PDB file of C-alpha atoms and ligand atoms in Angstrom:
ATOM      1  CA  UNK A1300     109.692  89.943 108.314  1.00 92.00           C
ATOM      2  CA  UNK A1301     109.475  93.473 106.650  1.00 95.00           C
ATOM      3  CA  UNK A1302     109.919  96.537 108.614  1.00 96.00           C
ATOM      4  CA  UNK A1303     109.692  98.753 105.466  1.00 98.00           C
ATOM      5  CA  UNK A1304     106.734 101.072 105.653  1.00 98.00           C
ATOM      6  CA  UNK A1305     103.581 100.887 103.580  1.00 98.00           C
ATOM      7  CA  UNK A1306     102.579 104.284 101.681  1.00 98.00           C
ATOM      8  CA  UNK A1307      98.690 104.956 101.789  1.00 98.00           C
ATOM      9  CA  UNK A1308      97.278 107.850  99.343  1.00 98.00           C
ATOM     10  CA  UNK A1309      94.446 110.015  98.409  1.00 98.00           C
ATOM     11  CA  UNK A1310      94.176 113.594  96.474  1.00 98.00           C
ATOM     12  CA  UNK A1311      93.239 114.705 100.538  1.00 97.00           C
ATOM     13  CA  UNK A1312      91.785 113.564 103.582  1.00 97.00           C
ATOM     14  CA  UNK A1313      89.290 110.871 102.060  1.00 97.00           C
ATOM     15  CA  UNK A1314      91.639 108.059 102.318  1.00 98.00           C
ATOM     16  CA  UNK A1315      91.747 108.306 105.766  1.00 97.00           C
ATOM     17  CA  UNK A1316      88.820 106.287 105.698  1.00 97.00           C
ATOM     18  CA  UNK A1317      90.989 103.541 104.489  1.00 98.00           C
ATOM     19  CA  UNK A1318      94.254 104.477 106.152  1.00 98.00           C
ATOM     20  CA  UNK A1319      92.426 104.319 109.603  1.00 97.00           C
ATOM     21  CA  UNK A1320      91.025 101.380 109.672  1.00 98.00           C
ATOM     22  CA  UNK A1321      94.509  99.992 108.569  1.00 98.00           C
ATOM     23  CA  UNK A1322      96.333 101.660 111.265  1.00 98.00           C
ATOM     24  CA  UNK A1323      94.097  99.687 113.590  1.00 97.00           C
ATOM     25  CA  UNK A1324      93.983  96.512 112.030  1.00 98.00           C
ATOM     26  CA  UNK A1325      97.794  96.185 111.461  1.00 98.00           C
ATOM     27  CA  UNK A1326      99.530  97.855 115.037  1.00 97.00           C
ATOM     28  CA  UNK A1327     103.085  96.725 113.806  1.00 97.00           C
ATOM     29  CA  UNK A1328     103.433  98.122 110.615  1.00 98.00           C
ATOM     30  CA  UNK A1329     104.661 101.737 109.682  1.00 98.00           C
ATOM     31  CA  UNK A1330     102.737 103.652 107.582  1.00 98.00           C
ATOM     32  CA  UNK A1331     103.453 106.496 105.522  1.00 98.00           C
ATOM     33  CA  UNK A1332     100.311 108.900 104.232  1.00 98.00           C
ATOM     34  CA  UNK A1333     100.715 111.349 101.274  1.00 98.00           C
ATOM     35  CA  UNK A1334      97.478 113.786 100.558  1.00 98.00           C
ATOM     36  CA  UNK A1335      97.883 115.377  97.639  1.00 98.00           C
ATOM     37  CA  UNK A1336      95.664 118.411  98.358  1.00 98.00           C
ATOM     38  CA  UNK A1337      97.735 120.529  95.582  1.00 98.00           C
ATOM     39  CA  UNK A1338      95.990 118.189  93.033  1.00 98.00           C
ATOM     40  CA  UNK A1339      92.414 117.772  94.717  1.00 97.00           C
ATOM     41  CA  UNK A1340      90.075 117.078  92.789  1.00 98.00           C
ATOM     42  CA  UNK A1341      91.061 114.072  91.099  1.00 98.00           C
ATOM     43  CA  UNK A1342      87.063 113.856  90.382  1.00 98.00           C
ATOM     44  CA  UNK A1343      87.426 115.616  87.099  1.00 98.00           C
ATOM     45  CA  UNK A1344      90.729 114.998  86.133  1.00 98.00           C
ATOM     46  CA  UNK A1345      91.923 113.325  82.246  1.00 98.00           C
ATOM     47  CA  UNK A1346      93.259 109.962  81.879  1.00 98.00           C
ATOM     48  CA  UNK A1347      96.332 112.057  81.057  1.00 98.00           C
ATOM     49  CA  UNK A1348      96.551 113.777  84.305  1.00 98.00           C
ATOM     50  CA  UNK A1349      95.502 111.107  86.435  1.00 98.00           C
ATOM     51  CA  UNK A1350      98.462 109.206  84.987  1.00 98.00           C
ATOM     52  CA  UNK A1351     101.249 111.615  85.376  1.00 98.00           C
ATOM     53  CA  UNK A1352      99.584 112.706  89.281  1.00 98.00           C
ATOM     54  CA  UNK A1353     100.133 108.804  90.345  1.00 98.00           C
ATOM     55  CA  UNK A1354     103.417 108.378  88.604  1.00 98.00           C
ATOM     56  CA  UNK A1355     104.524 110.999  91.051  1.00 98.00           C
ATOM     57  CA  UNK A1356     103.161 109.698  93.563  1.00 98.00           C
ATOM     58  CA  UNK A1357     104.544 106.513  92.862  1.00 98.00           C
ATOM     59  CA  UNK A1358     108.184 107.522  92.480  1.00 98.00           C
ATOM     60  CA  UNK A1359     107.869 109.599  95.549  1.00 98.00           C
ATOM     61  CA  UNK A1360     106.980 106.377  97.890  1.00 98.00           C
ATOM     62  CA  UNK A1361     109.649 104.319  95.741  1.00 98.00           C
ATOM     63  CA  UNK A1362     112.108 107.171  97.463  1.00 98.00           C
ATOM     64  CA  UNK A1363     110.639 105.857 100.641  1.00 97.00           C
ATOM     65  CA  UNK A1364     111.791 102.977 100.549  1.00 98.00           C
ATOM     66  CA  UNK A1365     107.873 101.341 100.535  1.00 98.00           C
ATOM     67  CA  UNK A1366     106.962  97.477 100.359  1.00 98.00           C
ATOM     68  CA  UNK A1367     103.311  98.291  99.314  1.00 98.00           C
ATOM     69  CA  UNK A1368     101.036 101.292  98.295  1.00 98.00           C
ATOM     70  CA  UNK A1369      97.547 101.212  99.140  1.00 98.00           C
ATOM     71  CA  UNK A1370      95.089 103.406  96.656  1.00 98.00           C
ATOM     72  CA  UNK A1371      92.795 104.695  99.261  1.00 98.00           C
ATOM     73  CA  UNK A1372      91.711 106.217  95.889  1.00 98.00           C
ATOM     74  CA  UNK A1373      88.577 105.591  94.181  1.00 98.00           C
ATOM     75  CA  UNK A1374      89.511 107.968  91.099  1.00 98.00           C
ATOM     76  CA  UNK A1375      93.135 106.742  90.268  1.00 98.00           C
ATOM     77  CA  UNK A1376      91.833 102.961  91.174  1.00 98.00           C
ATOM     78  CA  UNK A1377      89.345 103.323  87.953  1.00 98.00           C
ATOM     79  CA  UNK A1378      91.392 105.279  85.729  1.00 98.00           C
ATOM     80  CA  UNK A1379      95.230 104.285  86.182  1.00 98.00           C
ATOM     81  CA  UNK A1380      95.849 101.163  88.071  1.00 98.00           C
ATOM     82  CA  UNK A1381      95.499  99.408  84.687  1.00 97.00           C
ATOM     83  CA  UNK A1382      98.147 101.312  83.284  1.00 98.00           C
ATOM     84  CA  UNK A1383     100.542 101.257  85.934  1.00 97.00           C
ATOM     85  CA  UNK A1384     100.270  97.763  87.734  1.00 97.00           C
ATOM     86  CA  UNK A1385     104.026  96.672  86.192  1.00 97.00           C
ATOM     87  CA  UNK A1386     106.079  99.574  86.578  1.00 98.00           C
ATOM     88  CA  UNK A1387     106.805  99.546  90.417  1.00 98.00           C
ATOM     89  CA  UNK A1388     108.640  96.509  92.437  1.00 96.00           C
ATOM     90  CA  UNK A1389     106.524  96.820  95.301  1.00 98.00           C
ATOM     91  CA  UNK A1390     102.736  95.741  95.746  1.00 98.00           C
ATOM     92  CA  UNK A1391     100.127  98.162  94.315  1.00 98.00           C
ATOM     93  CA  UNK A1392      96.712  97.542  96.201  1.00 98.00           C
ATOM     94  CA  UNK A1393      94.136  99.273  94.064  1.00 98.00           C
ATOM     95  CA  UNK A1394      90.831 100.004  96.334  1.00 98.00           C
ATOM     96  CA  UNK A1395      87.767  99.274  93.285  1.00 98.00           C
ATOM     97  CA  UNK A1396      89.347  96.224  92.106  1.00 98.00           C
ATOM     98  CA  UNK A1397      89.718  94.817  95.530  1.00 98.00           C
ATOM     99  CA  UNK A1398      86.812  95.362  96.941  1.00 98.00           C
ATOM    100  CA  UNK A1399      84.746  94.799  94.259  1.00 98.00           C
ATOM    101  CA  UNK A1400      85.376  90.527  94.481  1.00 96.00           C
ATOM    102  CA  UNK A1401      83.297  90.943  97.920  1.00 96.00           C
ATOM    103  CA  UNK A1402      80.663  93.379  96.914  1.00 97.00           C
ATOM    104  CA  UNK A1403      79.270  91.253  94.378  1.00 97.00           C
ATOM    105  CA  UNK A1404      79.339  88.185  96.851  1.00 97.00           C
ATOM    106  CA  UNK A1405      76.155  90.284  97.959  1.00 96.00           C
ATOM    107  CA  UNK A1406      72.718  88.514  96.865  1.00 96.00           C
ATOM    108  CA  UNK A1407      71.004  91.510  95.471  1.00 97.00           C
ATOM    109  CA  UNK A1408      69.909  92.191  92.160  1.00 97.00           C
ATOM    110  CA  UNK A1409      70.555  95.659  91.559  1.00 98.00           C
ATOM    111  CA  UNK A1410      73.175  98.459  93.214  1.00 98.00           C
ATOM    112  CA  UNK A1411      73.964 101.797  92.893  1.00 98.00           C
ATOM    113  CA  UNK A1412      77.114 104.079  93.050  1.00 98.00           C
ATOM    114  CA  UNK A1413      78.062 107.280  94.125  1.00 98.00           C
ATOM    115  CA  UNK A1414      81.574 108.155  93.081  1.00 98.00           C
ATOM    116  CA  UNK A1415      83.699 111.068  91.184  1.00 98.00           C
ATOM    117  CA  UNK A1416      82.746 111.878  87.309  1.00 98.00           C
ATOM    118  CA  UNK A1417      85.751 110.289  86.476  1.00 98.00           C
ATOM    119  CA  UNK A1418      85.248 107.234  88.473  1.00 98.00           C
ATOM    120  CA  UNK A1419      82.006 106.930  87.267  1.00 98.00           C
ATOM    121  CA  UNK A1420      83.030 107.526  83.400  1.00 98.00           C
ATOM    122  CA  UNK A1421      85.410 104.527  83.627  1.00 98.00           C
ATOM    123  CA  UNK A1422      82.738 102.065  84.569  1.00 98.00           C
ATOM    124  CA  UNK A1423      84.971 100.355  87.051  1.00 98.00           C
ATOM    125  CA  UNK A1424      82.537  99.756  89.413  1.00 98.00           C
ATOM    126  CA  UNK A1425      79.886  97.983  87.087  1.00 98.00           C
ATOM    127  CA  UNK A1426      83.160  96.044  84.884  1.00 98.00           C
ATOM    128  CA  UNK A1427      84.403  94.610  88.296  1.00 98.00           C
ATOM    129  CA  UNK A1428      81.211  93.722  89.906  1.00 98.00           C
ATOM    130  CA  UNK A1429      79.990  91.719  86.669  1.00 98.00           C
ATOM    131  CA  UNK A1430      83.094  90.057  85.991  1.00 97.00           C
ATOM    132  CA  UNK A1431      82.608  88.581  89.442  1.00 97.00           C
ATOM    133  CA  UNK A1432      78.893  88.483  89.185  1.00 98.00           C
ATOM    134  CA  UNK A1433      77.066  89.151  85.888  1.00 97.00           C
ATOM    135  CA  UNK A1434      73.531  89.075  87.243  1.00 97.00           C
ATOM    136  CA  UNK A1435      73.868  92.330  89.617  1.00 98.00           C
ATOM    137  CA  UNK A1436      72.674  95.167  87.886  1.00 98.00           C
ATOM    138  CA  UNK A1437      75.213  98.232  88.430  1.00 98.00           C
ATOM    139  CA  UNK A1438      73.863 102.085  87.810  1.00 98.00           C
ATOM    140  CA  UNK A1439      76.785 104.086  88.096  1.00 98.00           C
ATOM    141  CA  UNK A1440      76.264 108.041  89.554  1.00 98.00           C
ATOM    142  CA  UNK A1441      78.938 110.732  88.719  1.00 98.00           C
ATOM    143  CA  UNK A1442      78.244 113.518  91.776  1.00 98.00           C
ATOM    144  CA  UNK A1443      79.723 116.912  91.639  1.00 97.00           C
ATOM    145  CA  UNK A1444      83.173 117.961  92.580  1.00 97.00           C
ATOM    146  CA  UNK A1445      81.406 119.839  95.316  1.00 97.00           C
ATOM    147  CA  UNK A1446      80.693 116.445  97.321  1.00 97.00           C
ATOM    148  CA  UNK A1447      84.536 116.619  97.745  1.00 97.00           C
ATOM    149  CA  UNK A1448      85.356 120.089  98.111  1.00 96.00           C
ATOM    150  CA  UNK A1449      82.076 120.230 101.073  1.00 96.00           C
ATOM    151  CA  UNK A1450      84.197 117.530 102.859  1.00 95.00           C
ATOM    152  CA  UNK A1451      87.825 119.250 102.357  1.00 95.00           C
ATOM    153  CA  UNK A1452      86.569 122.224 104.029  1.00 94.00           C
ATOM    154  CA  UNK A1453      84.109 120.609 106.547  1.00 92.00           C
ATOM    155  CA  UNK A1454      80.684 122.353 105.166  1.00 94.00           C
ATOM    156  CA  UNK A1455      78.515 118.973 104.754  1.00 92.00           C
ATOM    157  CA  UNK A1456      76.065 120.383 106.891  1.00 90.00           C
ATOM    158  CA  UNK A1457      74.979 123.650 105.395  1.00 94.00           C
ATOM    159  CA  UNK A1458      71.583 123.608 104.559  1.00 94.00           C
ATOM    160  CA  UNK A1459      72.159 124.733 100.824  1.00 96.00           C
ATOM    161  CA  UNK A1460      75.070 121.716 100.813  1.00 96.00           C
ATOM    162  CA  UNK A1461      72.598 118.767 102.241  1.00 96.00           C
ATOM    163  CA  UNK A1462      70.338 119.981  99.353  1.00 96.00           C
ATOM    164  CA  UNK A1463      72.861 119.153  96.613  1.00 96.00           C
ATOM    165  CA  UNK A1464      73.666 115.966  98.784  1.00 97.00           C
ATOM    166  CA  UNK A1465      69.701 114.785  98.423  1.00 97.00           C
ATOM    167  CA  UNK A1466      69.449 115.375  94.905  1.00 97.00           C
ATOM    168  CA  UNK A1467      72.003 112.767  93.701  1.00 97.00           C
ATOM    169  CA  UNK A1468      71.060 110.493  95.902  1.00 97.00           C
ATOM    170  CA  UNK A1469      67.427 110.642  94.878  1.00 97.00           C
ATOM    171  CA  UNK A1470      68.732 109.787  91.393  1.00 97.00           C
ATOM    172  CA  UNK A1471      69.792 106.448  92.609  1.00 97.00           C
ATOM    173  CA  UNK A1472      66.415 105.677  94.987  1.00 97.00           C
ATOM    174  CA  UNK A1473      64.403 106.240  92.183  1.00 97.00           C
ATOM    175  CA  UNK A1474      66.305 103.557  90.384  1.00 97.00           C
ATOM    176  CA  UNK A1475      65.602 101.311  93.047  1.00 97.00           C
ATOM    177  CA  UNK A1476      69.069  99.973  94.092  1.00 98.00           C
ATOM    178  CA  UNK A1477      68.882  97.758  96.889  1.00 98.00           C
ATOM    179  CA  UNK A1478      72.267  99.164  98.164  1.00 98.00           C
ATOM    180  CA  UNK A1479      74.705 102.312  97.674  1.00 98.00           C
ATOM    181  CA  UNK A1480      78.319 102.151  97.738  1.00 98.00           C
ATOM    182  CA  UNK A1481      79.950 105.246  98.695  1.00 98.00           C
ATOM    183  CA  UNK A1482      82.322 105.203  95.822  1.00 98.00           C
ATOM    184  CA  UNK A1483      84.623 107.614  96.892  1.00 98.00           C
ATOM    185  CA  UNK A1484      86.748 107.973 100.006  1.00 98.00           C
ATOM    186  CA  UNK A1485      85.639 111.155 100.931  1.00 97.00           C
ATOM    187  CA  UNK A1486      81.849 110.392 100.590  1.00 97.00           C
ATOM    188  CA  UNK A1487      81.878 108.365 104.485  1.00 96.00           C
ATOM    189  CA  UNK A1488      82.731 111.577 105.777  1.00 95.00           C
ATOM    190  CA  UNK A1489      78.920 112.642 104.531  1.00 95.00           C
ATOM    191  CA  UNK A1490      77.479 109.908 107.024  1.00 91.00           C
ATOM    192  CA  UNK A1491      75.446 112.171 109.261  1.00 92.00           C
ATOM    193  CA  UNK A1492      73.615 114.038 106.147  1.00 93.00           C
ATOM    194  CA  UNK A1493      72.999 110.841 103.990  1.00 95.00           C
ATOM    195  CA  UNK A1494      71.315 108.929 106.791  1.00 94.00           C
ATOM    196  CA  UNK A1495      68.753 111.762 107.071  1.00 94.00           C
ATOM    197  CA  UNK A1496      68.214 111.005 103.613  1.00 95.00           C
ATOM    198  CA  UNK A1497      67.189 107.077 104.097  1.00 95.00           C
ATOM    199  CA  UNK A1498      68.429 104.601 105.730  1.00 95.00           C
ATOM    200  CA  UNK A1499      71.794 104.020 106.944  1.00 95.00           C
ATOM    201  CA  UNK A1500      72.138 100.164 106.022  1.00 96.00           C
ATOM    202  CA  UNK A1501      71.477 101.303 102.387  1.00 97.00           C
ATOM    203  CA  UNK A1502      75.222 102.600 101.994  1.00 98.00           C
ATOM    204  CA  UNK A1503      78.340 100.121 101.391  1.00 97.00           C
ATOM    205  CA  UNK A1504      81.610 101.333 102.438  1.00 97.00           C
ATOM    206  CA  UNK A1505      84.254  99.872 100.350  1.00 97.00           C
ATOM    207  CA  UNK A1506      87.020 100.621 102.684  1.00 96.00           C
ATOM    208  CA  UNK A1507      85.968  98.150 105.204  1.00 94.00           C
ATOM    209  CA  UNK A1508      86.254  94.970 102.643  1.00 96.00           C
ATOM    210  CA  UNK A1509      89.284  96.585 101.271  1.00 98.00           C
ATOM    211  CA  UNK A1510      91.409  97.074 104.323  1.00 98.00           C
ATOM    212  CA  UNK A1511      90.252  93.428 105.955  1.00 97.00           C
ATOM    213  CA  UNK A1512      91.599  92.006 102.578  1.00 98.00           C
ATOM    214  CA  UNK A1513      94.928  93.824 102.670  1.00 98.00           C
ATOM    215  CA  UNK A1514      95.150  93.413 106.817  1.00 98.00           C
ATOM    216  CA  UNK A1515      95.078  89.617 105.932  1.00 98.00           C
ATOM    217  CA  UNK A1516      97.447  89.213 103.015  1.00 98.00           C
ATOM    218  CA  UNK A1517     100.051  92.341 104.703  1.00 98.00           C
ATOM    219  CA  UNK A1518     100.050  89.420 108.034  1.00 98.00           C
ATOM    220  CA  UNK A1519     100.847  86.871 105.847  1.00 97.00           C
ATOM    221  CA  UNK A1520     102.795  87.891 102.804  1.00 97.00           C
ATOM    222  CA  UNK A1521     105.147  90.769 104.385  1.00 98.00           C
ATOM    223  CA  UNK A1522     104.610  91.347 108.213  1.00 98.00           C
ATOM    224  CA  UNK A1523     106.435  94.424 110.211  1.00 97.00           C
ATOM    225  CA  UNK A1524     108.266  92.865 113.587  1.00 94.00           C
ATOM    226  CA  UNK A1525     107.924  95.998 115.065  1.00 92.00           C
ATOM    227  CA  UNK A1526     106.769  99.356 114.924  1.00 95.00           C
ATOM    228  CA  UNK A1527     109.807 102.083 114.682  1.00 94.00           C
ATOM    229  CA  UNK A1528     107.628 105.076 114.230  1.00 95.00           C
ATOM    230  CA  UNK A1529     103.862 106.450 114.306  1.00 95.00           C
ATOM    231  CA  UNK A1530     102.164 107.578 111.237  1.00 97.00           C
ATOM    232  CA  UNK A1531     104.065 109.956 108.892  1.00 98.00           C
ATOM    233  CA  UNK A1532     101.996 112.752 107.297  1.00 98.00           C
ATOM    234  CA  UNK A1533     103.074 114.565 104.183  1.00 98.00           C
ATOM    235  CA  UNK A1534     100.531 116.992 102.026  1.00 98.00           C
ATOM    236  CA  UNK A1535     100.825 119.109  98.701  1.00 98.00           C
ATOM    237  CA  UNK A1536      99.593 121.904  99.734  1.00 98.00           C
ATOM    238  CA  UNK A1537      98.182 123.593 103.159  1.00 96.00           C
ATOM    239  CA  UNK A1538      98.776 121.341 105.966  1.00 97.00           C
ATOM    240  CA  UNK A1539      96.987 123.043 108.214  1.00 96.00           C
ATOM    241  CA  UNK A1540      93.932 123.111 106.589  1.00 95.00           C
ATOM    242  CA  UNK A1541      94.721 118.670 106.789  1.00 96.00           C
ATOM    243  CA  UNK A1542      94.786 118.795 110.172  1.00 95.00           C
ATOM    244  CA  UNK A1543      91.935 120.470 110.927  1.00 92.00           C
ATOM    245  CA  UNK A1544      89.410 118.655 108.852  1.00 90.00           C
ATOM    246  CA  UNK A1545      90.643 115.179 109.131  1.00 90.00           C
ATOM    247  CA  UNK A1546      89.779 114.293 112.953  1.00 87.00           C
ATOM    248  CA  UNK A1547      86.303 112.456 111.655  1.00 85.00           C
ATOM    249  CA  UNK A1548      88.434 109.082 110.857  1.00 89.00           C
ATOM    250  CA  UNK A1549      92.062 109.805 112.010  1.00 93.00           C
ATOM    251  CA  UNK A1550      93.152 112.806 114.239  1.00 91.00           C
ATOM    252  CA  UNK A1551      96.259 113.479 112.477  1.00 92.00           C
ATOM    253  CA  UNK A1552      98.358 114.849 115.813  1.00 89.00           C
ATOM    254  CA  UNK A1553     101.146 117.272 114.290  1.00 91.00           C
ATOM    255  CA  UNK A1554     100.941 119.260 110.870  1.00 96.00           C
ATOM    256  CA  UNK A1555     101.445 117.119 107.984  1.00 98.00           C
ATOM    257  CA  UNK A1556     105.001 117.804 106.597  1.00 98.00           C
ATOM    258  CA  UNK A1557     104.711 119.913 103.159  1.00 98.00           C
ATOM    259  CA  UNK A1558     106.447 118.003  99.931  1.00 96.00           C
ATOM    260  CA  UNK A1559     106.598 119.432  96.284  1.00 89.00           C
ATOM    261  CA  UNK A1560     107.199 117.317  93.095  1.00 81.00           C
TER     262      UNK A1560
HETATM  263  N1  DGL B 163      88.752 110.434  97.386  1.00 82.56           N
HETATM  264  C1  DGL B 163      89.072 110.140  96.026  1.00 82.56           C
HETATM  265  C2  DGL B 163      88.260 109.020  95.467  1.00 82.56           C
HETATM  266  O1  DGL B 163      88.002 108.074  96.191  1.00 82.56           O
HETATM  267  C3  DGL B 163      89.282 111.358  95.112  1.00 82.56           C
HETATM  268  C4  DGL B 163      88.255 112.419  95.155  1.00 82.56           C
HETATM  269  C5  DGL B 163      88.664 113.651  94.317  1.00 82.56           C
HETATM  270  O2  DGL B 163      89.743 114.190  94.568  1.00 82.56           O
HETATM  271  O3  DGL B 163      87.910 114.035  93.400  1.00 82.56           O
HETATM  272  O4  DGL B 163      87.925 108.982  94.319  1.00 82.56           O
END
């Protein structure tokens, strides 16, 4: 038994998508959730400043004392999991790599992704998909940082916004991909526009495969006895602004609690 908490991240409130469906699927464990909205977007970030961003962010849930993180991040999944694996003593669950061993379990021939530009630069998607199962084609789709930022400050629904929302996905259905994964934590959040688009069993969202496969292995590796506190929230920059635009996949209750490093 393992009462110490597990630490779930994202640059805001996309991994929510993730950290939700954990809270649910795992009752007894205590959770920790860092945003680092300071930082946000990762989308277009360097190598270099990817590193250093999750280092931090690493260090800060070794100070809390964590027996797991879970990357509810797309970006820093593709670009420094690799690098970083080693350096902590407590599990690292990174989301793409993960989920990626179930996706191509799929019998299709050819998929598509929407992620960040950096995401989609690293080719993590296609390299972990074929290594699994060479004969699915992967065309990998950088989209703007404005995907994000229309999430972060809840304006998915402007007109001008659903525009820029069918473009990139038109890139893919031309291709025609069989199926979409939503590449990016925050993307989910764009449900109600992209199903106007086509149809909504098109789109794969990662974060269901990836939180089944770390409910499992949390039950039976390093299981909480009890709960001995809800959720804590901590953000790097406006906490109210967190509040108000998560309540899609989590309504965080109280103001997250601001943290610099
Ligand atoms: N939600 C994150 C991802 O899955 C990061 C998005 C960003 O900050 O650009 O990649």
């Amino acid at each position: 038994m393992d009462n110490r908490p597990i630490g779930v991240y994202d640059s805001g409130i996309g991994g929510l998508t993730v950290f939700s469906k954990l809270y649910n699927k795992l009752p007894k464990e205590n959770f920790i959730y860092f945003g680092d909205t300071a930082n946000i977007p990762y989308g277009t970030k360097s190598k270099q400043e990817l590193l250093d961003i999750t280092h931090r962010i690493m260090n800060f849930f070794a100070n809390q004392n964590v027996k797991a993180v879970v990357m509810a991040c797309n970006t820093t999944s593709a670009v420094t999991y690799d690098s970083l694996k080693n350096d902590y003593d407590f599990k690292i669950y990174p989301l793409i790599q993960t989920a990626c061993q179930k996706i191509a379990e799929l019998k299709i021939k050819k998929i598509g992704t929407l992620s960040t530009e950096a995401t989609a630069l690293s080719h993590a998607y296609k390299n972990n998909i074929q290594k699994f199962n060479p004969s699915i084609d992967v065309i990998e789709h950088g989209c703007p940082k404005k995907w994000v930022e229309m999430v972060e400050n809840s304006t998915q629904n402007l007109l001008e916004n659903k525009e820029i929302i069918k473009e990139n996905i038109d890139i893919l259905l031309k291709e025609n991909v069989e199926k979409i994964i939503l590449g990016c934590t925050h993307y989910p959040y764009l449900k109600e526009a992209l199903i106007e688009i086509t149809k909504e069993d098109i789109f794969i969202d990662p974060s269901e495969f990836f939180a089944n496969f770390i409910a499992n292995e949390v039950k039976i590796t390093m299981p909480s006895e009890q709960k001995l506190y809800d959720a804590k929230f901590f953000v790097s920059f406006e906490p109210k602004k967190f509040k108000e635009s998560s309540s899609l996949f989590y309504k965080v209750s109280k103001e997250p609690t601001l943290i610099k490093f």
